[in-house]
Amino acid sequence: MTAETMAPAGSLLAAHDLRKAYGPTTALDGASFSIHPGEVVAVMGPSGSGKSTLLHCLAGIVPPDSGSITYNGRELATMNDSQRSALRRSEFGFVFQFGQLVPELTCVENVALPLRLNGTGRKEAERAALTWMERLEVDDLKGKRPGEVSGGQGQRVAVARALVTNPRVLFADEPTGALDSLNGERVMELLTEAARSTNAAVVLVTHEARVAAYSDREIVVRDGKSRDMERIV
Ligand SMILES: Nc1ncnc2c1ncn2[C@@H]1O[C@H](COP(=O)(O)OP(=O)(O)O)[C@@H](O)[C@H]1O
Ligand SMILES: [Mg+2]
């Protein structure tokens, strides 16, 4: 196997032949993946096919049983836990389906949180948070708590929080899964627009074709195996 097949030229994040089992359940069965800087890639496939496991492996949250993952040419398996968590904090952003905002904090405090955890002072962190909230059109919600905003608004706050550290990769796992289609489309429009404006790559897990349509490229995961999908236009 050549270095090139391990990590395609110019790729920012690449995985080759990932395998992962949970007891008797095979979650990944030889999945490969790559993404370029600024690219939006949709990971499609039915429920239980291994999409979230693939995302968690790519993000260094779950170690695969075998296979390689490289970020910027560096093999994740060679890093220790604190190096991997530093990588997640500084280079990656995350948006999940729901339940990710801290209920006790206001929306602006939620968005500022990743910067605060990286040691940024409160004023500066909240100023940066507000800039992102304006881009996601939720700046008017700054003093509200997550329980006081709608699902679509909450996801836009979550996207602002994921992007506030200026990550190189945004991982989004079913980010619109709990929203109606109108709100889902608005979240996707704003998410992809914001990511493109900073050249962040987006790994977008979804089982909805309508959501995947916002991507540059789609891969499909089935029974833990991945393959490129031709876009039908
Ligand atoms: N932490 C876990 N423990 C046990 N089984 C798991 C775990 N995570 C995922 N699985 C199993 O692995 C398979 C793939 O799951 P997942 O990656 O969550 O799929 P998807 O996101 O496509 O719905 C499923 O059969 C699921 O039940
Ligand atoms: Mg999933």
XYZ file of C-alpha atoms and ligand atoms in Angstrom:
261
model
C 0.000 0.000 0.000
C 1.417 3.386 -0.955
C 1.265 6.516 1.138
C -0.951 7.949 -1.581
C -3.716 5.387 -1.144
C -3.537 5.946 2.614
C -4.147 9.689 2.254
C -5.119 11.040 -1.167
C -3.006 13.987 -2.331
C -4.137 17.285 -0.909
C -6.544 15.725 1.568
C -6.880 17.290 4.988
C -8.407 14.295 6.711
C -8.283 10.768 5.359
C -9.184 7.316 6.601
C -8.225 4.026 5.049
C -9.808 0.592 5.607
C -11.350 1.321 8.996
C -12.742 -1.581 10.971
C -14.613 -1.312 14.229
C -16.678 -3.891 16.101
C -18.771 -3.505 19.234
C -18.807 -7.053 20.586
C -20.513 -9.156 17.911
C -21.691 -6.066 15.977
C -19.565 -4.879 13.075
C -19.963 -1.108 12.864
C -17.221 -0.456 10.280
C -16.085 -3.108 7.852
C -13.345 -1.531 5.754
C -14.555 2.056 5.364
C -12.389 4.680 3.684
C -12.870 8.399 3.481
C -11.091 11.596 2.526
C -11.886 15.269 2.540
C -10.068 18.323 1.186
C -9.802 21.711 2.910
C -13.053 23.614 2.448
C -14.911 20.643 1.004
C -18.393 19.653 2.185
C -18.832 15.874 2.091
C -22.123 14.204 2.955
C -21.971 10.762 4.556
C -25.226 9.043 3.668
C -26.685 5.655 4.488
C -29.495 3.966 6.388
C -29.770 3.926 10.164
C -27.254 1.554 11.749
C -24.959 1.525 8.714
C -21.977 2.966 10.596
C -22.156 6.688 9.766
C -21.795 7.973 13.324
C -19.051 5.452 14.074
C -17.161 6.688 11.009
C -17.555 10.304 12.178
C -16.403 9.442 15.716
C -13.336 7.636 14.352
C -12.460 10.502 11.987
C -12.748 12.980 14.858
C -10.469 10.923 17.104
C -13.258 10.257 19.600
C -13.429 6.486 19.025
C -10.325 4.479 18.092
C -10.879 2.042 15.209
C -9.833 -1.602 15.698
C -7.703 -1.302 12.573
C -7.084 1.000 9.655
C -5.463 4.395 9.495
C -6.670 7.954 9.973
C -4.474 10.894 9.066
C -5.113 14.549 9.752
C -2.778 16.951 7.953
C -0.485 14.020 7.241
C -0.341 12.973 10.882
C -1.567 9.546 11.974
C -4.116 9.900 14.805
C -3.089 6.547 16.292
C 0.391 7.915 17.003
C -1.013 10.673 19.216
C -1.753 10.244 22.893
C -5.121 11.118 24.423
C -4.181 14.645 25.390
C -2.766 15.364 21.923
C -5.968 14.038 20.357
C -8.165 16.121 22.626
C -6.042 19.200 21.926
C -6.545 18.518 18.229
C -10.313 18.271 18.729
C -10.415 21.492 20.717
C -8.314 23.550 18.332
C -8.963 22.113 14.856
C -12.404 20.505 14.964
C -15.936 21.731 15.585
C -18.974 19.566 16.349
C -22.703 19.811 15.794
C -24.973 16.971 16.844
C -28.669 16.287 16.496
C -29.704 17.764 19.839
C -28.934 18.158 23.502
C -25.592 19.816 22.998
C -26.129 23.275 24.492
C -25.517 23.768 28.199
C -28.990 24.566 29.605
C -27.718 26.739 32.482
C -25.789 29.087 30.187
C -27.220 31.802 27.957
C -26.881 31.383 24.205
C -23.945 33.794 23.972
C -22.217 32.023 26.874
C -22.756 28.704 25.089
C -21.184 30.010 21.886
C -18.300 31.577 23.823
C -17.650 28.390 25.814
C -15.088 26.721 23.488
C -13.033 29.935 23.497
C -13.317 30.228 27.286
C -12.111 26.612 27.609
C -9.122 27.530 25.430
C -8.268 30.343 27.847
C -9.772 33.364 26.067
C -11.060 36.097 28.396
C -14.787 36.509 28.809
C -15.201 39.841 27.000
C -13.195 38.818 23.978
C -14.853 35.391 23.828
C -18.346 36.888 23.954
C -17.465 39.463 21.315
C -16.316 36.705 18.957
C -19.389 34.654 19.891
C -21.691 37.510 18.933
C -20.032 37.906 15.540
C -20.789 34.253 14.845
C -24.310 34.570 16.191
C -24.921 37.449 13.774
C -23.753 35.280 10.873
C -26.105 32.523 11.959
C -28.873 35.118 12.525
C -29.357 34.300 16.208
C -27.655 37.326 17.816
C -31.030 38.511 19.140
C -31.106 35.370 21.315
C -27.879 36.154 23.155
C -29.422 36.508 26.628
C -31.822 33.568 26.300
C -31.213 30.105 27.648
C -31.433 27.074 25.319
C -34.793 26.083 26.850
C -36.266 29.384 25.661
C -35.397 29.060 21.952
C -36.837 26.901 19.156
C -35.161 23.772 17.788
C -33.983 25.557 14.641
C -32.648 28.508 16.621
C -30.871 26.151 19.027
C -29.158 24.355 16.136
C -28.011 27.677 14.686
C -26.577 28.579 18.106
C -24.864 25.161 18.113
C -23.393 25.836 14.659
C -22.096 29.221 15.874
C -20.516 27.474 18.845
C -18.907 24.847 16.601
C -17.379 27.516 14.340
C -16.303 30.065 16.957
C -12.825 28.535 17.284
C -12.376 28.734 13.504
C -12.001 24.948 13.093
C -10.543 23.375 9.958
C -13.117 20.563 10.079
C -16.740 20.820 11.141
C -18.290 17.467 12.051
C -22.070 17.505 11.860
C -24.023 14.349 12.764
C -27.649 14.612 11.598
C -27.641 18.350 12.418
C -31.171 18.792 11.117
C -32.504 15.428 12.264
C -34.808 16.965 14.876
C -36.041 19.865 12.717
C -38.877 20.307 10.241
C -37.778 20.670 6.621
C -38.032 24.470 6.477
C -35.900 24.988 9.592
C -33.582 22.205 8.480
C -32.936 23.922 5.173
C -32.223 27.252 6.850
C -29.750 25.588 9.221
C -28.042 23.884 6.281
C -27.887 27.092 4.244
C -26.315 29.019 7.106
C -24.041 26.153 8.161
C -22.589 25.617 4.687
C -22.331 29.358 3.994
C -20.461 29.930 7.277
C -18.171 26.938 6.743
C -17.369 27.998 3.173
C -16.591 31.537 4.321
C -13.811 30.187 6.560
C -12.746 27.336 4.245
C -13.634 24.781 6.928
C -14.200 21.250 5.635
C -17.556 19.748 6.651
C -18.201 16.075 7.357
C -21.978 16.003 7.182
C -23.700 12.823 8.341
C -27.289 12.579 7.202
C -29.784 10.089 5.861
C -31.776 12.803 4.087
C -31.065 13.449 0.395
C -32.392 16.964 0.820
C -29.694 17.715 3.389
C -26.965 15.946 1.406
C -27.796 18.200 -1.542
C -25.870 20.980 0.252
C -22.630 19.007 -0.098
C -19.976 19.022 -2.830
C -19.714 15.243 -2.801
C -21.534 12.310 -1.260
C -20.332 9.001 0.023
C -22.655 6.235 1.076
C -22.076 3.877 3.990
C -23.751 0.493 3.931
C -23.040 -2.290 6.399
C -19.915 -0.465 7.537
C -18.481 -0.140 4.026
C -18.176 3.189 2.240
C -18.204 4.093 -1.410
C -18.415 7.235 -3.521
C -21.818 8.025 -4.851
C -22.434 9.577 -8.241
C -24.554 12.645 -7.819
C -27.750 12.267 -9.799
C -28.648 15.704 -11.128
N -21.252 2.290 21.517
C -21.800 1.266 20.871
N -21.981 0.073 21.485
C -22.508 -0.985 20.832
N -22.917 -0.943 19.544
C -22.772 0.208 18.874
C -22.212 1.374 19.502
N -22.182 2.374 18.575
C -22.706 1.865 17.458
N -23.065 0.571 17.616
C -23.640 -0.311 16.589
O -22.852 -0.195 15.420
C -23.677 -0.130 14.250
C -23.431 1.194 13.530
O -23.930 2.245 14.360
P -23.836 3.779 13.969
O -22.456 4.093 13.560
O -24.394 4.547 15.105
O -24.795 3.865 12.709
P -25.575 5.100 12.053
O -24.990 6.357 12.596
O -25.381 4.923 10.594
O -27.012 4.947 12.432
C -25.103 -0.327 14.734
O -25.424 -1.685 14.625
C -25.033 0.116 16.171
O -26.035 -0.506 16.935
Mg -25.865 7.945 13.636
